[in-house]
Coordinates of N, CA and C in Angstrom, one line a residue:
X1 N 34.5 5.3 31.9 CA 35.3 6.8 30.6 C 36.4 6.5 30.7
X2 N 36.6 7.1 30.2 CA 37.6 7.5 29.6 C 38.6 8.0 31.3
X3 N 39.7 9.0 32.0 CA 39.5 9.9 32.6 C 39.2 11.0 32.5
X4 N 39.7 12.1 30.8 CA 39.0 13.1 30.8 C 38.3 12.9 31.0
X5 N 37.0 11.9 30.4 CA 35.3 12.1 30.2 C 34.5 12.3 32.1
X6 N 35.7 11.2 32.0 CA 35.7 10.9 34.0 C 35.9 12.6 34.7
X7 N 37.0 13.4 34.5 CA 36.8 14.4 35.3 C 35.8 15.6 35.2
X8 N 35.3 15.9 33.3 CA 34.6 16.2 32.7 C 33.2 16.3 32.7
X9 N 33.1 15.2 33.2 CA 31.8 14.2 33.3 C 31.0 14.5 32.6
X10 N 31.6 14.1 30.9 CA 30.7 13.3 29.8 C 31.2 12.0 29.5
X11 N 29.6 11.5 28.8 CA 29.5 10.2 28.1 C 30.5 10.0 27.7
X12 N 31.3 8.6 27.8 CA 32.5 8.1 27.0 C 32.1 6.9 26.3
X13 N 32.2 7.6 24.5 CA 31.4 7.3 23.6 C 32.9 6.9 22.4
X14 N 33.0 5.7 22.0 CA 34.3 4.6 22.0 C 34.3 5.2 20.5
X15 N 35.2 5.5 19.5 CA 35.7 5.7 18.3 C 35.9 4.5 18.0
X16 N 35.2 3.9 16.5 CA 35.3 2.4 16.5 C 36.2 2.1 15.8
X17 N 36.5 3.1 15.0 CA 37.7 3.3 13.9 C 38.9 3.4 14.9
X18 N 39.5 4.4 15.9 CA 40.4 4.5 16.5 C 41.0 4.1 17.9
X19 N 39.3 3.0 18.1 CA 38.9 2.4 19.4 C 39.6 3.6 20.4
X20 N 39.7 5.1 20.7 CA 39.7 6.3 21.5 C 38.4 7.0 22.0
X21 N 37.9 7.4 22.0 CA 36.7 8.0 22.7 C 36.3 9.0 21.9
X22 N 35.1 10.1 22.0 CA 34.8 10.1 20.3 C 35.2 11.7 21.6
X23 N 35.5 12.1 22.4 CA 35.8 13.1 23.0 C 37.4 13.5 22.6
X24 N 37.6 12.7 23.6 CA 39.5 12.6 23.1 C 39.9 12.8 21.7
X25 N 39.3 12.3 20.9 CA 39.6 12.9 19.7 C 39.9 14.2 18.9
X26 N 38.1 14.5 19.7 CA 37.5 15.4 18.6 C 38.4 16.4 18.9
X27 N 39.5 16.1 20.1 CA 39.8 18.1 20.9 C 41.6 17.4 21.1
X28 N 42.0 16.1 20.1 CA 42.7 15.7 20.2 C 43.7 15.5 21.1
X29 N 43.3 15.1 22.5 CA 43.7 15.1 23.8 C 43.8 12.9 23.2
X30 N 44.8 12.7 24.7 CA 45.5 11.6 24.8 C 44.1 10.6 25.8
X31 N 44.0 9.4 25.1 CA 42.7 9.0 25.5 C 43.3 7.4 26.4
X32 N 43.1 7.3 27.8 CA 43.5 6.5 28.5 C 42.7 5.0 28.2
X33 N 41.3 5.5 27.4 CA 40.4 4.7 27.7 C 41.1 3.3 26.8
X34 N 40.5 1.9 27.3 CA 41.6 1.0 26.1 C 40.2 -0.3 25.8
X35 N 39.5 -0.3 24.5 CA 38.7 -1.3 24.2 C 38.7 -2.3 24.2
X36 N 38.9 -3.8 24.6 CA 39.4 -4.9 23.5 C 38.7 -6.1 23.0
X37 N 39.7 -6.5 22.7 CA 39.5 -7.4 21.0 C 37.8 -7.7 20.3
X38 N 37.6 -8.2 21.9 CA 36.3 -9.0 22.7 C 34.9 -7.6 22.9
X39 N 35.0 -7.0 22.8 CA 34.7 -6.0 22.7 C 34.6 -5.4 21.1
X40 N 34.9 -4.9 20.8 CA 34.7 -5.1 19.2 C 34.3 -6.2 17.9
X41 N 34.5 -6.9 19.0 CA 34.2 -8.6 18.5 C 32.4 -8.7 18.0
X42 N 32.3 -8.1 19.4 CA 30.6 -8.0 19.4 C 30.0 -6.8 19.2
X43 N 30.8 -5.6 19.4 CA 30.2 -4.7 18.9 C 29.6 -5.1 16.8
X44 N 31.0 -5.4 16.4 CA 30.8 -6.1 14.8 C 29.8 -7.2 14.4
X45 N 29.9 -8.2 16.2 CA 28.7 -9.3 15.5 C 26.7 -8.6 15.7
X46 N 27.0 -7.3 16.4 CA 25.6 -6.7 17.0 C 25.2 -6.3 15.5
X47 N 26.3 -5.6 15.0 CA 26.5 -4.3 13.9 C 25.9 -5.8 12.9
X48 N 26.5 -6.8 12.8 CA 26.1 -7.5 11.4 C 24.0 -7.8 11.7
X49 N 24.2 -8.1 12.6 CA 22.9 -8.3 12.9 C 21.9 -7.9 12.8
X50 N 22.0 -6.7 13.1 CA 21.4 -5.1 12.9 C 21.4 -5.1 10.8
X51 N 22.3 -5.5 10.5 CA 22.2 -5.5 8.4 C 21.6 -6.7 8.3
X52 N 21.8 -7.8 8.9 CA 21.0 -8.7 8.5 C 19.7 -8.3 8.3
X53 N 19.0 -8.3 10.0 CA 17.5 -7.9 9.8 C 17.0 -6.4 9.7
X54 N 17.5 -5.4 8.6 CA 17.2 -4.2 8.2 C 17.2 -4.6 7.0
X55 N 18.1 -6.2 6.2 CA 17.7 -6.0 5.3 C 16.2 -7.2 5.1
X56 N 16.3 -8.0 5.8 CA 15.2 -8.8 6.0 C 13.8 -7.7 6.2
X57 N 13.8 -6.9 6.7 CA 13.4 -6.1 7.2 C 12.6 -5.3 6.0
X58 N 14.1 -4.8 4.9 CA 13.7 -4.1 3.4 C 12.9 -4.9 2.5
X59 N 13.1 -6.7 2.8 CA 12.4 -7.1 1.8 C 11.4 -7.5 2.1
X60 N 11.1 -7.2 2.9 CA 9.5 -7.3 3.4 C 8.8 -7.0 3.1
X61 N 9.8 -5.3 3.1 CA 8.5 -4.4 3.0 C 8.1 -4.3 1.5
X62 N 9.2 -4.2 0.4 CA 9.2 -4.3 -0.6 C 8.2 -5.2 -1.2
X63 N 8.3 -6.7 -0.7 CA 6.8 -8.1 -0.9 C 5.5 -7.5 -0.5
X64 N 5.7 -6.1 0.5 CA 4.2 -5.4 0.7 C 3.5 -5.4 -0.4
X65 N 5.0 -3.9 -0.3 CA 4.1 -3.1 -1.1 C 3.7 -3.5 -3.2
X66 N 4.7 -4.3 -3.3 CA 4.5 -5.6 -4.6 C 3.0 -5.5 -5.1
X67 N 2.5 -6.3 -3.4 CA 1.3 -6.6 -3.0 C 0.2 -6.1 -2.8
X68 N 0.3 -5.0 -2.3 CA 0.5 -3.4 -2.4 C -0.1 -2.9 -3.8
X69 N 0.3 -3.1 -4.5 CA 0.4 -2.5 -5.6 C -1.4 -3.4 -6.5
X70 N -0.4 -5.0 -6.0 CA -1.5 -6.3 -7.1 C -3.0 -6.0 -6.4
X71 N -3.2 -5.1 -5.1 CA -5.0 -5.0 -4.5 C -5.1 -3.8 -5.7
X72 N -4.3 -2.5 -5.9 CA -5.2 -1.5 -5.8 C -5.0 -2.2 -7.3
X73 N -4.9 -2.5 -7.9 CA -5.3 -3.0 -9.6 C -6.6 -3.6 -9.8
X74 N -6.7 -4.5 -8.7 CA -7.4 -5.6 -8.7 C -8.3 -4.3 -8.2
X75 N -8.5 -3.4 -7.4 CA -9.5 -2.2 -7.3 C -9.6 -1.8 -8.5
X76 N -9.1 -1.1 -8.7 CA -8.9 0.0 -10.0 C -10.1 -0.9 -11.0
X77 N -9.9 -2.3 -11.5 CA -9.9 -3.0 -12.5 C -11.7 -3.5 -12.1
X78 N -11.6 -3.6 -10.8 CA -12.8 -4.2 -10.6 C -13.8 -3.1 -10.9
X79 N -13.8 -1.9 -10.0 CA -14.4 -0.5 -10.1 C -15.2 0.0 -11.7
X80 N -13.8 -0.6 -12.3 CA -13.8 -0.1 -13.8 C -15.5 -1.5 -14.4
X81 N -15.1 -2.2 -13.7 CA -15.8 -3.4 -14.2 C -17.4 -3.1 -13.1
X82 N -17.8 -3.2 -12.6 CA -18.4 -1.7 -11.3 C -19.6 -1.7 -12.5
X83 N -18.4 -0.2 -13.0 CA -19.7 1.0 -14.0 C -19.6 1.0 -14.5
X84 N -19.4 -0.1 -15.1 CA -19.5 -1.0 -17.0 C -20.9 -1.6 -16.6
X85 N -20.7 -2.8 -15.1 CA -21.7 -3.3 -14.9 C -23.5 -2.5 -15.1
X86 N -23.2 -1.2 -14.3 CA -24.3 -0.2 -14.1 C -24.9 0.2 -14.6
X87 N -23.8 1.2 -15.6 CA -24.1 1.5 -17.2 C -25.0 0.7 -17.3
X88 N -24.9 -1.0 -17.5 CA -25.5 -1.4 -19.0 C -27.0 -2.3 -18.0
X89 N -27.5 -1.8 -17.2 CA -27.8 -1.9 -16.5 C -28.9 -0.7 -16.5
X90 N -29.2 0.3 -16.4 CA -29.4 1.7 -16.6 C -30.0 1.4 -18.1
X91 N -28.6 1.3 -18.5 CA -29.7 1.3 -20.4 C -30.5 0.2 -20.8
X92 N -30.3 -1.0 -19.8 CA -31.2 -2.2 -19.9 C -33.1 -1.6 -19.0
X93 N -32.1 -1.1 -18.6 CA -33.8 -0.2 -17.5 C -34.5 1.1 -18.1
X94 N -33.8 1.1 -18.8 CA -34.2 2.4 -19.9 C -34.8 1.6 -21.8
X95 N -34.7 0.8 -21.9 CA -34.7 0.1 -23.2 C -36.2 -1.1 -22.3
X96 N -36.0 -1.0 -21.2 CA -37.8 -1.6 -21.1 C -38.3 -0.8 -20.6
X97 N -38.3 0.3 -19.9 CA -39.3 1.5 -19.6 C -40.1 2.0 -21.6
X98 N -38.5 2.0 -22.1 CA -39.1 2.5 -23.6 C -40.2 1.6 -23.7
X99 N -39.9 0.4 -24.2 CA -40.7 -0.6 -24.2 C -41.9 -1.2 -23.5
X100 N -42.1 -0.1 -22.2 CA -43.5 -0.7 -22.1 C -44.0 1.0 -22.3
X101 N -43.6 1.2 -22.3 CA -44.1 3.0 -23.0 C -44.7 2.8 -24.3
X102 N -43.8 2.2 -24.6 CA -44.8 1.9 -26.2 C -46.0 0.8 -26.0
X103 N -45.6 -0.4 -25.2 CA -47.2 -0.8 -25.4 C -48.6 0.0 -24.4
X104 N -47.7 1.0 -23.8 CA -48.8 1.4 -23.6 C -49.2 2.1 -24.8
X105 N -48.2 3.0 -25.4 CA -49.3 3.9 -26.6 C -49.7 3.0 -27.1
X106 N -49.7 1.9 -27.8 CA -50.4 0.9 -28.9 C -51.5 0.7 -28.3
X107 N -52.0 -0.3 -26.5 CA -52.7 -0.4 -26.2 C -54.0 1.0 -26.0
X108 N -53.7 2.8 -25.7 CA -54.0 4.0 -25.5 C -54.8 3.8 -26.6
X109 N -53.6 3.9 -28.3 CA -54.6 3.5 -29.8 C -56.2 3.1 -29.8
X110 N -55.6 1.1 -29.9 CA -56.2 0.3 -30.1 C -57.6 1.1 -29.3
X111 N -57.5 1.6 -27.8 CA -59.2 1.8 -26.4 C -59.6 2.9 -27.9
X112 N -58.4 4.1 -28.2 CA -59.2 4.8 -29.3 C -60.1 4.3 -30.7
X113 N -59.7 3.5 -31.4 CA -60.0 3.0 -32.7 C -59.6 1.6 -32.5
X114 N -61.1 1.4 -32.3 CA -60.9 -0.3 -32.1 C -61.1 -0.9 -32.9
X115 N -60.3 -1.7 -33.8 CA -60.1 -2.3 -35.1 C -61.5 -3.7 -34.9
X116 N -62.6 -3.7 -36.2 CA -63.5 -4.1 -35.9 C -62.9 -5.5 -35.8
X117 N -63.5 -6.9 -35.8 CA -63.2 -8.2 -35.7 C -64.6 -8.8 -36.5
X118 N -64.1 -9.3 -37.7 CA -64.7 -10.2 -38.3 C -65.3 -11.5 -38.1
X119 N -66.3 -11.8 -37.8 CA -66.6 -13.5 -37.4 C -66.7 -14.1 -38.0
X120 N -66.4 -15.4 -37.6 CA -66.0 -16.7 -38.7 C -67.4 -17.3 -38.6
X121 N -68.3 -17.3 -39.5 CA -69.6 -17.7 -39.4 C -69.9 -19.0 -40.2
X122 N -68.8 -20.0 -40.2 CA -69.4 -21.4 -41.2 C -70.3 -22.1 -39.8

């Protein structure tokens, strides 16, 4: 730490723009902290790596979001198809029951009023 932060027992953080301690810059004090060009270079490399990683992460997030939207659309489509098929199935069952009822009614009528059968006497 710079001597100002050391005597005040503060954490000495470097202001990248000025190369001085942030506390000294904020209070307008002269700072005896020296940051080497190697340290600045290392910070710049770290910043560039973080930017690259962030871009990679954002790109992956966008791809995943698009995949999620595709799956949601597929889910909605499948739900609509299932509802349509279930409705058709219900309609078919109703028609089948109506047909059975109609056949049962015809049988009851035939039993109540038998139709005479003519015999062939040849």
